[in-house]
Coordinates of C-alpha atoms and ligand atoms in Angstrom, one line a residue:
X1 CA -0.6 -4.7 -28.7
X2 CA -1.0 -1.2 -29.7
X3 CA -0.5 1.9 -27.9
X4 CA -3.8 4.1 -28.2
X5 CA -3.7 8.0 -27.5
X6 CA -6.6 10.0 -25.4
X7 CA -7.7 11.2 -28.6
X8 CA -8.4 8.1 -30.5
X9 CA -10.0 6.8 -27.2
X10 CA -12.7 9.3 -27.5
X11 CA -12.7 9.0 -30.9
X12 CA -13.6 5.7 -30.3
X13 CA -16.2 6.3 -27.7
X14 CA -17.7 9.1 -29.9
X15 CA -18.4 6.5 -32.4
X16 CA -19.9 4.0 -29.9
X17 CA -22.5 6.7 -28.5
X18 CA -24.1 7.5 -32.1
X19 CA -26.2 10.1 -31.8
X20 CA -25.9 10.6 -28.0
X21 CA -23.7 12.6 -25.9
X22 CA -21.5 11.9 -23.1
X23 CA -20.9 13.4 -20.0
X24 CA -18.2 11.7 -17.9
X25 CA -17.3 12.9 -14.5
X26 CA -13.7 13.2 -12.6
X27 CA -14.2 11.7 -9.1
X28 CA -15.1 14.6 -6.6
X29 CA -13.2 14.5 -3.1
X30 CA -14.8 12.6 -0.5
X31 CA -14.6 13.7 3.0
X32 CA -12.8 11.6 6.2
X33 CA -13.5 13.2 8.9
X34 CA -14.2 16.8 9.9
X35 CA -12.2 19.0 7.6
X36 CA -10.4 16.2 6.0
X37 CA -10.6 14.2 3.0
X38 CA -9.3 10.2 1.6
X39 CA -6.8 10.6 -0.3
X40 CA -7.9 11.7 -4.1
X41 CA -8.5 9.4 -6.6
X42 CA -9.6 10.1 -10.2
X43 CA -12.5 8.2 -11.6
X44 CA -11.2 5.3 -13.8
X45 CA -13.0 6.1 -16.9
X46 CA -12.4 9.9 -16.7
X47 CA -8.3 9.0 -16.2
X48 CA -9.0 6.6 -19.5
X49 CA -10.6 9.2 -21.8
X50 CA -8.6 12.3 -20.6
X51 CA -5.5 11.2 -18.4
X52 CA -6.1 14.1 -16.4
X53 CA -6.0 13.6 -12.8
X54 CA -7.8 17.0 -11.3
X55 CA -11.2 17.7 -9.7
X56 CA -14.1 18.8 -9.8
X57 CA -13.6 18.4 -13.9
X58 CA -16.3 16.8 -16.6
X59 CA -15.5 15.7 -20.3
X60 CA -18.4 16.4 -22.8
X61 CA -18.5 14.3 -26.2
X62 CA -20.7 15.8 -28.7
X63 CA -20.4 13.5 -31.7
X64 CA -23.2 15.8 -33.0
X65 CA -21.8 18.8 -33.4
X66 CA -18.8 20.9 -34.7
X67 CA -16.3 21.0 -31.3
X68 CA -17.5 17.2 -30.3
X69 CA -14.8 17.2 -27.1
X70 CA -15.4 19.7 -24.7
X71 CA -13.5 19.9 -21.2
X72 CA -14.4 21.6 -17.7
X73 CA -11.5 21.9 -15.7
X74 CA -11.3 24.2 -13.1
X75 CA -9.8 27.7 -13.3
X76 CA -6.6 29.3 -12.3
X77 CA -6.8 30.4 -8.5
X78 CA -4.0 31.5 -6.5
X79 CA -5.6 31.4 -3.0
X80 CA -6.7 28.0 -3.9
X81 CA -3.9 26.8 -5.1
X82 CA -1.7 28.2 -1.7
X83 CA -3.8 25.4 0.1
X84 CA -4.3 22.7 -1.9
X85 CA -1.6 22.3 -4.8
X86 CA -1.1 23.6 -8.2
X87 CA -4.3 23.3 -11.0
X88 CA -3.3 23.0 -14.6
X89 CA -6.2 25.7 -15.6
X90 CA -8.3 26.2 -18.5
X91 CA -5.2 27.5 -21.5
X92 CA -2.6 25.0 -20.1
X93 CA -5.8 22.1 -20.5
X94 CA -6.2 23.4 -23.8
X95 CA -2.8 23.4 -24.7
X96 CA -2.0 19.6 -23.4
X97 CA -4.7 17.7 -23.6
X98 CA -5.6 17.8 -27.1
X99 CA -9.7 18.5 -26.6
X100 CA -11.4 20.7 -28.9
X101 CA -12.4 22.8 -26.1
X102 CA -12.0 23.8 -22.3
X103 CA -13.5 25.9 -20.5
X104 CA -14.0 26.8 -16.5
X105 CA -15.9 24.2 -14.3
X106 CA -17.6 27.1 -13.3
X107 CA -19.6 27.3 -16.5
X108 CA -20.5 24.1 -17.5
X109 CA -24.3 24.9 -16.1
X110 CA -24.2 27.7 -18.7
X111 CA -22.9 26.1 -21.7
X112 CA -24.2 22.6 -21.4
X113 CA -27.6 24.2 -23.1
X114 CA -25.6 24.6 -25.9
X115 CA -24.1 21.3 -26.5
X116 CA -27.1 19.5 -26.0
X117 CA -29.3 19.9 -29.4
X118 CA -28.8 17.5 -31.7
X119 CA -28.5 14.9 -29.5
X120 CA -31.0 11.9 -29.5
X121 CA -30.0 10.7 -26.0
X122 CA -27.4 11.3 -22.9
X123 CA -24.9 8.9 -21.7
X124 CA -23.8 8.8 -18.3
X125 CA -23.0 6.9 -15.6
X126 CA -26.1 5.6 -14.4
X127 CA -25.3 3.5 -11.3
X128 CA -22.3 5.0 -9.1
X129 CA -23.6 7.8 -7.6
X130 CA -27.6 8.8 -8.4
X131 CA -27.6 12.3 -6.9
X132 CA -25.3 13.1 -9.7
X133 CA -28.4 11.4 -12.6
X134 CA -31.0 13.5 -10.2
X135 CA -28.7 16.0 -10.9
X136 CA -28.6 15.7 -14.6
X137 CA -32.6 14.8 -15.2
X138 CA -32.7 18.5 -13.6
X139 CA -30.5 20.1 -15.6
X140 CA -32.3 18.6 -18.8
X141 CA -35.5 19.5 -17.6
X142 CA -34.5 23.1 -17.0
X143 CA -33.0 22.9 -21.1
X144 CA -36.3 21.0 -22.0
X145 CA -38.3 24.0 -20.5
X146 CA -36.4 26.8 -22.2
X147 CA -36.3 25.1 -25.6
X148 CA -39.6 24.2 -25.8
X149 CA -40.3 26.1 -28.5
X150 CA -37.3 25.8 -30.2
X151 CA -36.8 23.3 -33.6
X152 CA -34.2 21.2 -31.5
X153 CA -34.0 17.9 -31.0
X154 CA -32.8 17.1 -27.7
X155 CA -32.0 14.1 -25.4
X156 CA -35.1 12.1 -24.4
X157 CA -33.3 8.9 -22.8
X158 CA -30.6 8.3 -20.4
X159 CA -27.8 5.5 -21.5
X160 CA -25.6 4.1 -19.3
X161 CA -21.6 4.9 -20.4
X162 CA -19.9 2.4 -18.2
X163 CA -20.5 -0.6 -19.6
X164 CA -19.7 1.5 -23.2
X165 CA -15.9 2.2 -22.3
X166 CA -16.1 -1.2 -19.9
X167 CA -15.9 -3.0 -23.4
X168 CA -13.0 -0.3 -24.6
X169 CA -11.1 -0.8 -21.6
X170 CA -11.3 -5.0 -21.8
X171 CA -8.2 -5.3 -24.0
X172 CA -5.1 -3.2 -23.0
X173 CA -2.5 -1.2 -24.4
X174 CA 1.2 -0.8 -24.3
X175 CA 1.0 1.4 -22.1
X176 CA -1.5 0.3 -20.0
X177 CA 0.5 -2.9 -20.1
X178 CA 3.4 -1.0 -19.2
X179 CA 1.7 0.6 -15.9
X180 CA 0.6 -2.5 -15.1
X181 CA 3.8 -4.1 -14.8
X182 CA 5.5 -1.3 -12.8
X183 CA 2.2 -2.1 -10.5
X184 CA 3.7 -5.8 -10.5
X185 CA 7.2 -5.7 -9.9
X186 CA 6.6 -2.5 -6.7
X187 CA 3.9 -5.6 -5.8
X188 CA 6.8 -8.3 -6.4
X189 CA 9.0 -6.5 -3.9
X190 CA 5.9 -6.0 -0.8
X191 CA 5.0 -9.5 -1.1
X192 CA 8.5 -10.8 -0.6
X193 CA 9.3 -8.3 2.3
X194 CA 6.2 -9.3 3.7
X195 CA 7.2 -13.2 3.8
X196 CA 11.1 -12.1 4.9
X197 CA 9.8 -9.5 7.5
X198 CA 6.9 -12.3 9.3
X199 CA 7.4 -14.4 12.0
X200 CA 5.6 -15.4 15.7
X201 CA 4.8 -12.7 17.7
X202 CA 4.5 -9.7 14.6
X203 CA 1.5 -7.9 14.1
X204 CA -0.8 -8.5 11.0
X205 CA -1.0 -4.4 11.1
X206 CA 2.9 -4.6 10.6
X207 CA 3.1 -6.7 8.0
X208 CA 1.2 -4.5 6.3
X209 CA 2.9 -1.5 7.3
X210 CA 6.6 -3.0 5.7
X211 CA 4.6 -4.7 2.5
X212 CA 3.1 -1.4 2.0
X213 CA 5.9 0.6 2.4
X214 CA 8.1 -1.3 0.1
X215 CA 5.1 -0.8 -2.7
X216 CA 5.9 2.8 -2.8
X217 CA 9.5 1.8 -2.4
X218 CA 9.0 0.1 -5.4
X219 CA 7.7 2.9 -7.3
X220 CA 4.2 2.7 -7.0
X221 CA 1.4 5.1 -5.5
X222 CA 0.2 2.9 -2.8
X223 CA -2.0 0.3 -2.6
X224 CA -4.8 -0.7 -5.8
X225 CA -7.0 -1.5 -2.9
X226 CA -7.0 -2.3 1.2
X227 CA -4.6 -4.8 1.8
X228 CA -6.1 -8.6 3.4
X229 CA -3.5 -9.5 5.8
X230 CA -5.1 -12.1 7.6
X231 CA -3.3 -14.5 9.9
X232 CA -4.6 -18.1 10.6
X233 CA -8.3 -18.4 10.5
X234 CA -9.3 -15.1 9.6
X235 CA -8.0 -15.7 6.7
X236 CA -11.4 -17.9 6.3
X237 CA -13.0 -14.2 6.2
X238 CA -12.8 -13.8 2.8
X239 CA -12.4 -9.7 2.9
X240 CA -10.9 -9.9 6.5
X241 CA -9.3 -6.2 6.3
X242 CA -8.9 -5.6 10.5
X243 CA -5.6 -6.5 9.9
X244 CA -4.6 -6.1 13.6
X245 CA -3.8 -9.7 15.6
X246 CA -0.8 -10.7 16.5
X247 CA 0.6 -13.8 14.3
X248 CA 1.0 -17.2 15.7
X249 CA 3.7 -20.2 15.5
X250 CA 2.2 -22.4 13.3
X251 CA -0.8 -20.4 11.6
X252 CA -0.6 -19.5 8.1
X253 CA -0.3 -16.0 6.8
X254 CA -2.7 -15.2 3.6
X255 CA -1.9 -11.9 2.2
X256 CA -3.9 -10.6 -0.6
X257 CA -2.6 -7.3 -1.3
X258 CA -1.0 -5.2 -4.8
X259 CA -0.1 -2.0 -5.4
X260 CA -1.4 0.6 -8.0
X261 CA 0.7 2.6 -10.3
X262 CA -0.5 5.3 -12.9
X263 CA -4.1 4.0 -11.3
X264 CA -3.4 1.1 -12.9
X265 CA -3.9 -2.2 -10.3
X266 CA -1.7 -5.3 -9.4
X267 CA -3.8 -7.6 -7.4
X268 CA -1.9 -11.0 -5.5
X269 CA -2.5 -13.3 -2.8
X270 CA 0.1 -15.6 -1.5
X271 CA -0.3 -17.8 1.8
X272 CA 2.8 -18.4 3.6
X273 CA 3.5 -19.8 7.3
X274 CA 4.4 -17.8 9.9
X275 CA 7.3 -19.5 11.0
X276 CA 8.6 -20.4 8.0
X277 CA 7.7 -23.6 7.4
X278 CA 4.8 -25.3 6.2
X279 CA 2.8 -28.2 8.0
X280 CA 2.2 -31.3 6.9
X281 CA -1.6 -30.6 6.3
X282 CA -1.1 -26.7 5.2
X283 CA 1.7 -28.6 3.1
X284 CA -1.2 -30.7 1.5
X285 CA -3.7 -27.7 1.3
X286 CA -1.3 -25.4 -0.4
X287 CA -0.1 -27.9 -3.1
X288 CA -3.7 -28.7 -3.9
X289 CA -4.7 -24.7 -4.4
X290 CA -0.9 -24.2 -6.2
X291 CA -1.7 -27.4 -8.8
X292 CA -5.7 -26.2 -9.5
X293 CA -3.7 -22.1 -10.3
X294 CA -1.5 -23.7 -12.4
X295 CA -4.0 -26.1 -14.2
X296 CA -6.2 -23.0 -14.7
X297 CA -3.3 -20.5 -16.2
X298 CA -2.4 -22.8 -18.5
X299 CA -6.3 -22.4 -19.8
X300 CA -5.2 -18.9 -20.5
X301 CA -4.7 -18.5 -24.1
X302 CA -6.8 -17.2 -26.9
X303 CA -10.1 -18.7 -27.4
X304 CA -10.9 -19.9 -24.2
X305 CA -13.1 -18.0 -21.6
X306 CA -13.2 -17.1 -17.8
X307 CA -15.5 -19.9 -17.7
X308 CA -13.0 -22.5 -18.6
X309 CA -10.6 -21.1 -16.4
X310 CA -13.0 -21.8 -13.9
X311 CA -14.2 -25.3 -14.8
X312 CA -10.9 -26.4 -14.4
X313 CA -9.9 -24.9 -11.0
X314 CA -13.1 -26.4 -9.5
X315 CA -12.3 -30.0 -11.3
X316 CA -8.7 -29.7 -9.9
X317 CA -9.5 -28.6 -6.3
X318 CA -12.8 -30.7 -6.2
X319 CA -10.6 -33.7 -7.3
X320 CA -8.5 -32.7 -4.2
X321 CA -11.3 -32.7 -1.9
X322 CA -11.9 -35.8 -2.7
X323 CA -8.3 -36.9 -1.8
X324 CA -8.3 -35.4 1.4
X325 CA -11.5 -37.2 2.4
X326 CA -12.8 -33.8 2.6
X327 CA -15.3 -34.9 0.2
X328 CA -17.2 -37.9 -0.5
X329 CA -18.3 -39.5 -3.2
X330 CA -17.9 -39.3 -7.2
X331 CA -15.6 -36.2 -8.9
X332 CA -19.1 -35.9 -10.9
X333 CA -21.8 -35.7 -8.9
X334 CA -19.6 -33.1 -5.8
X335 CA -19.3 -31.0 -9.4
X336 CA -22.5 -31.0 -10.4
X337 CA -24.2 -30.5 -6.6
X338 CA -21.6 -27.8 -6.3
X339 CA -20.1 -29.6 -3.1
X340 CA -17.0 -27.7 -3.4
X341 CA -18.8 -24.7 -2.3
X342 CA -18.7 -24.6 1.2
X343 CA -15.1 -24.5 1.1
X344 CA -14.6 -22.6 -2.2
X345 CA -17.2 -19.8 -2.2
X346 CA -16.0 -17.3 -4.5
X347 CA -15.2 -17.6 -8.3
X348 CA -11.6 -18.0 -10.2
X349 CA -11.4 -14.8 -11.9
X350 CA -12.0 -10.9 -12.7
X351 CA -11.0 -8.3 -15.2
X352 CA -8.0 -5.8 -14.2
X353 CA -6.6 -3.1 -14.9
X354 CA -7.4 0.5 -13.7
X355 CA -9.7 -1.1 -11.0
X356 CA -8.9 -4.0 -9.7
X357 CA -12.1 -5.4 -10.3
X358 CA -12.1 -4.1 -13.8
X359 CA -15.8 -2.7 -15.0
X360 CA -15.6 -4.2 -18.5
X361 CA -18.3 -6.2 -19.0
X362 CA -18.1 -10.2 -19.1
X363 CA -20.6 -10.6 -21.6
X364 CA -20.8 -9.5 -25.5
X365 CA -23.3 -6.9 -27.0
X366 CA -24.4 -10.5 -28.4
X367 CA -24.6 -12.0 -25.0
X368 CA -22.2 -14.5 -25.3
X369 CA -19.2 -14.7 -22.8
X370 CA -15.6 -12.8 -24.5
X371 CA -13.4 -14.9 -25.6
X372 CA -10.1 -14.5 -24.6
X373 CA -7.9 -11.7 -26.9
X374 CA -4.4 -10.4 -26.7
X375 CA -4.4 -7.7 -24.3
X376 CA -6.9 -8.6 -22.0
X377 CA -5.8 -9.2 -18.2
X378 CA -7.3 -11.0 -15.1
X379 CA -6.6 -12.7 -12.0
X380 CA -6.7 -16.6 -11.6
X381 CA -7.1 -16.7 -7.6
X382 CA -8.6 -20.3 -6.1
X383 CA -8.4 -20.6 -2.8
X384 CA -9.5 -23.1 -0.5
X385 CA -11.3 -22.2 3.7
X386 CA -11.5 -24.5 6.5
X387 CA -13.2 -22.5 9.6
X388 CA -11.6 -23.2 12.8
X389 CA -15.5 -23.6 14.0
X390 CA -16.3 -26.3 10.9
X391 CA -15.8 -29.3 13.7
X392 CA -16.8 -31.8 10.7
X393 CA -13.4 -31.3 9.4
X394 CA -10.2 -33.0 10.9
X395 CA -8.5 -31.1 13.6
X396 CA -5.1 -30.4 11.6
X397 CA -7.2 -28.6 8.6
X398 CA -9.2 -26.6 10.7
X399 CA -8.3 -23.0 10.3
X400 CA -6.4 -23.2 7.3
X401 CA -7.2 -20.5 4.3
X402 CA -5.2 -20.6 1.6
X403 CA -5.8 -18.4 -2.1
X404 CA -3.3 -17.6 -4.4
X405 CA -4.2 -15.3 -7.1
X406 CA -1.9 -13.8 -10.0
X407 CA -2.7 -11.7 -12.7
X408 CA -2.8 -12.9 -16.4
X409 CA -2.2 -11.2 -19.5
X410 CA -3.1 -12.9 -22.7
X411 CA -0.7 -12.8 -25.2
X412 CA -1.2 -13.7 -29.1
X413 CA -0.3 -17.1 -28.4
X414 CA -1.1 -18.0 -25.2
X415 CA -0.3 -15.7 -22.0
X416 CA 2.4 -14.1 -19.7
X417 CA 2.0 -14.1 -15.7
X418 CA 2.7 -10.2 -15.3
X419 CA 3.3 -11.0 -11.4
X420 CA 5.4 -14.3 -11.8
X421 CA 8.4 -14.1 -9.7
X422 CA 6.3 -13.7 -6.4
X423 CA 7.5 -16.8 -4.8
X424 CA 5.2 -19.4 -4.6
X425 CA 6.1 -23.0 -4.4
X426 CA 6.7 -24.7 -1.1
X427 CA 10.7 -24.3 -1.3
X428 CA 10.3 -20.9 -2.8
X429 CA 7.9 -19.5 -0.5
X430 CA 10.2 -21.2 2.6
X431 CA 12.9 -19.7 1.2
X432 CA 11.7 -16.4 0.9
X433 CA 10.4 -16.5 4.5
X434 CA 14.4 -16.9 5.5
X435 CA 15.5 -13.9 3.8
X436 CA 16.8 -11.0 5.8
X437 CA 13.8 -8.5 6.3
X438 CA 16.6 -5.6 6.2
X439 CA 18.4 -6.3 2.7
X440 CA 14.9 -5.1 1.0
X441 CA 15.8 -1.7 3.0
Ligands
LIG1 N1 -8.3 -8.3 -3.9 C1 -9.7 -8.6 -4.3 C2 -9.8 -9.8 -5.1 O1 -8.9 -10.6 -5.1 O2 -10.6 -9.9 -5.9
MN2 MN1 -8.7 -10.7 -7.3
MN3 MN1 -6.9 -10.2 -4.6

C-alpha cells in the first residue's frame, strides 16, 4: 500500500472528470439550537482532496484550463477569529496546501465565471444537500446569460462527483490505514472499559459516558458515529441510540460503538452480559454469531466479494437456526426462502473508512460487484434478534440481541482484523467483564 499526497489525489480526480469541472464543498456548520451549533465536521471528500478542515471553503478542479486547482478559503479576520478560533487565510492556504490557486470565499461568485469555459459539464455532489445544486443551476444560468454571445463552450450537464472519488477512496493508503488504526486501538480501549465498567444496576447512558471518554483517552476525536448502547432487548432495535435504561442482572449488553481519528472511522459491536457471565442460551446464541464472523473473515482475502462474505454468514447462522430449532426444515430451502430473515434483517458488510458507512460504490463502472484488493476495508458484523414480544420463540431466547462486527483490511494475501484484540470469546469477554473499571483510568 502506497501513501498518496493531496496532490496526486486531485490529480487523479482531474483525470476521472475529463472535460468537466469540479466543485467540491467543505461541510458548512449546522445549527443545534438557538445560537449554537453540532460540533464541526468536515465533509469527507473535501478532507480527501484537500485535508483542510475549515468552513465555509470550496475546491475547484479545472482540468481544462491553465491553474486547474483553485481554492476558496475564507479570509483573514481578526474579530472573527476572537470568537470562533484561528483561520489559516488565503497566503498561508496557498503556501501549505499545494493548490494552484486560493483565493477568498468571498469571491468565488465573481471568479467562478471565469473558470467555467471550456468545460463540457459540472460535477458535484448531486444528492446531499439540493439547495446547494439549486444553488449551482442558478449560478450557471446567471454565466449562461452573460456569455451568450460569447465563443465559449460551457457546462450543459450536471455529473454527480460522489460516486467519482467513492471509487478513489475504495482502496486505502498508508496513511489512511495508519488513521484508521489509531481509530482502532482508542476503540480497543472504550470497548474494554465499557465491559470492566458494566454491571446490574449502571445506566446504559453511563456506559457510554466511560466508553466514550476513554476513546478520547485513547487519542481519538470522539466518536465516528452515535454510540448503540442497548441493554437486553432493545438491543433487538437495530439503531437503538436512547441509550438511557438502567441494565439488568442477567440481560445482555450489545454495544456497537468506535471512535474516529483524523475523520477516519472504527466501527465495533461486541455483546457482553451484564453480570458477567453468559447464560446458557446467550452462551449458545453468542457462539453461533462468533463461529458465522469467523467463517465470514476468513472469506476475506483477495478475489472474493462482499457477497461471499455474506453467503457464508447466512449459511453459518441459518445452519445454527436450524440447531436451535429456531428453524425448521432443510439448510436449503430456509436459504433460499430467506427464513433467516426475521431474525437476521440487515446484511454482513459495508465499506469504511472516513465515513463509517464508506460512500464508495459496491459496484464497478462495469457493473460487476469489486473484488476484493489490498487496501480496501469493511466491517463483517452478523448478528442475530429475538424480540422479547416474538412469543413463538422459547422463553430463555427471548430478548437476546447479539452482533459482533469488526473491521477488515485486505491485505495482499489475505487480510488483517485492524480491531482484533477487542475481546471477544466467551472466556475473553468474561474476563474482561472482571477487570477493574479504575486501572483503564
Ligand atoms: N454502526 C453502524 C453499523 O454497524 O453499520
Ligand atoms: Mn457497521
Ligand atoms: Mn457498527
Amino acid at each position: 500500500m502506497e501513501t498518496t499526497s493531496y496532490i496526486e489525489r486531485r490529480n487523479e480526480l482531474l483525470e476521472r472528470i475529463g472535460s468537466g469541472m469540479a466543485i467540491v464543498m467543505a461541510s458548512s456548520h449546522k445549527q443545534r439550537s438557538h445560537d449554537t451549533e453540532y460540533s464541526y465536521r468536515q465533509d469527507s471528500n473535501f478532507k480527501y482532496l484537500t485535508g483542510f478542515n475549515e468552513p465555509e471553503s470550496i475546491l475547484v478542479l479545472t482540468p481544462e484550463n491553465e491553474v486547474k486547482t483553485t481554492l476558496f478559503v475564507r479570509p483573514k479576520d481578526e474579530l472573527a477569529e476572537l470568537w470562533s478560533g484561528k483561520r489559516m487565510g488565503i497566503s498561508k492556504a496557498q503556501e501549505l496546501l499545494d493548490v494552484d490557486d486560493v483565493h477568498s470565499i468571498e469571491d468565488f461568485e465573481r471568479i467562478l465565471p471565469e473558470l467555467m469555459p471550456g468545460h463540457d459539464s459540472l460535477y458535484m455532489d448531486l444528492f446531499e444537500d439540493s439547495s446547494e445544486v439549486v444553488k449551482m443551476l442558478e449560478r450557471c444560468k446567471k454565466i449562461q446569460m452573460a456569455k451568450r454571445k460569447a465563443k465559449v463552450l460551457l457546462p450543459s450537464s450536471f455529473k454527480n462527483l460522489r460516486s467519482e472519488i467513492g471509487r478513489m477512496r475504495l482502496k486505502k493508503d498508508q496513511n489512511e490505514i495508519l488513521a484508521m488504526r489509531k481509530a482502532a486501538s482508542a476503540t480497543l480501549l472504550g470497548h474494554k472499559g465499557a465491559m470492566a465498567f458494566t454491571g446490574p444496576g449502571r445506566n446504559e447512558r453511563e456506559v457510554q459516558a466511560y466508553m466514550e471518554f476513554l476513546f478520547k483517552m485513547g487519542g481519538a476525536q470522539g466518536t465516528a458515529y452515535e454510540s448503540i448502547v442497548a441493554g437486553g432487548n432493545n438491543a433487538n432495535t437495530l439503531h437503538y441510540v436512547n441509550n438511557n435504561e438502567n441494565l439488568k442482572d442477567g440481560d445482555l449488553l450489545l454495544i456497537d460503538a468506535g471512535a474516529e481519528f483524523n475523520l477516519y472511522a472504527a466501527d465495533v459491536t461486541r455483546t457482553f452480559p451484564v453480570n458477567g457471565k453468559f447464560s446458557p442460551a446467550q452462551r449458545d446464541v453468542y457462539q453461533l454469531v462468533l463461529e458465522a464472523q469467523k467463517a465470514s473473515i476468513a472469506m476475506a482475502k483477495p478475489g472474493k466479494t462482499l457477497t461471499d462474505v455474506h453467503k457464508e454468514t447466512l449459511k453459518v447462522l441459518t445452519d445454527g437456526l436450524i440447531h436451535l430449532k429456531v428453524l425448521e426444515g432443510s439448510l436449503e430451502e430456509n436459504l433460499e426462502q430467506h427464513l433467516y430473515r426475521r431474525f437476521y434483517p440487515h446484511g454482513t458488510s459495508h465499506w469504511l473508512g472516513l465515513d463509517v458507512h464508506d460512500e464508495s460504490p459496491y459496484i464497478t463502472e462495469t457493473l460487476d460487484e469489486y473484488v476484493f484488493e489490498e487496501g480496501m476495508v469493511f466491517t463483517i458484523e452478523p448478528g442475530l434478534y429475538f424480540p422479547a414480544t416474538d412469543a413463538t420463540l422459547r422463553n430463555e431466547l427471548q430478548g437476546i440481541g447479539i452482533r459482533i462486527e469488526d473491521d477488515i483490511l485486505i491485505t495482499h494475501n489475505g487480510h488483517e482484523i485492524l480491531t482484533a484484540g477487542i475481546p471477544k470469546e466467551i472466556k475473553e469477554v468474561e474476563e474482561a467483564c472482571k477487570t477493574d473499571y479504575k486501572s483503564f483510568l
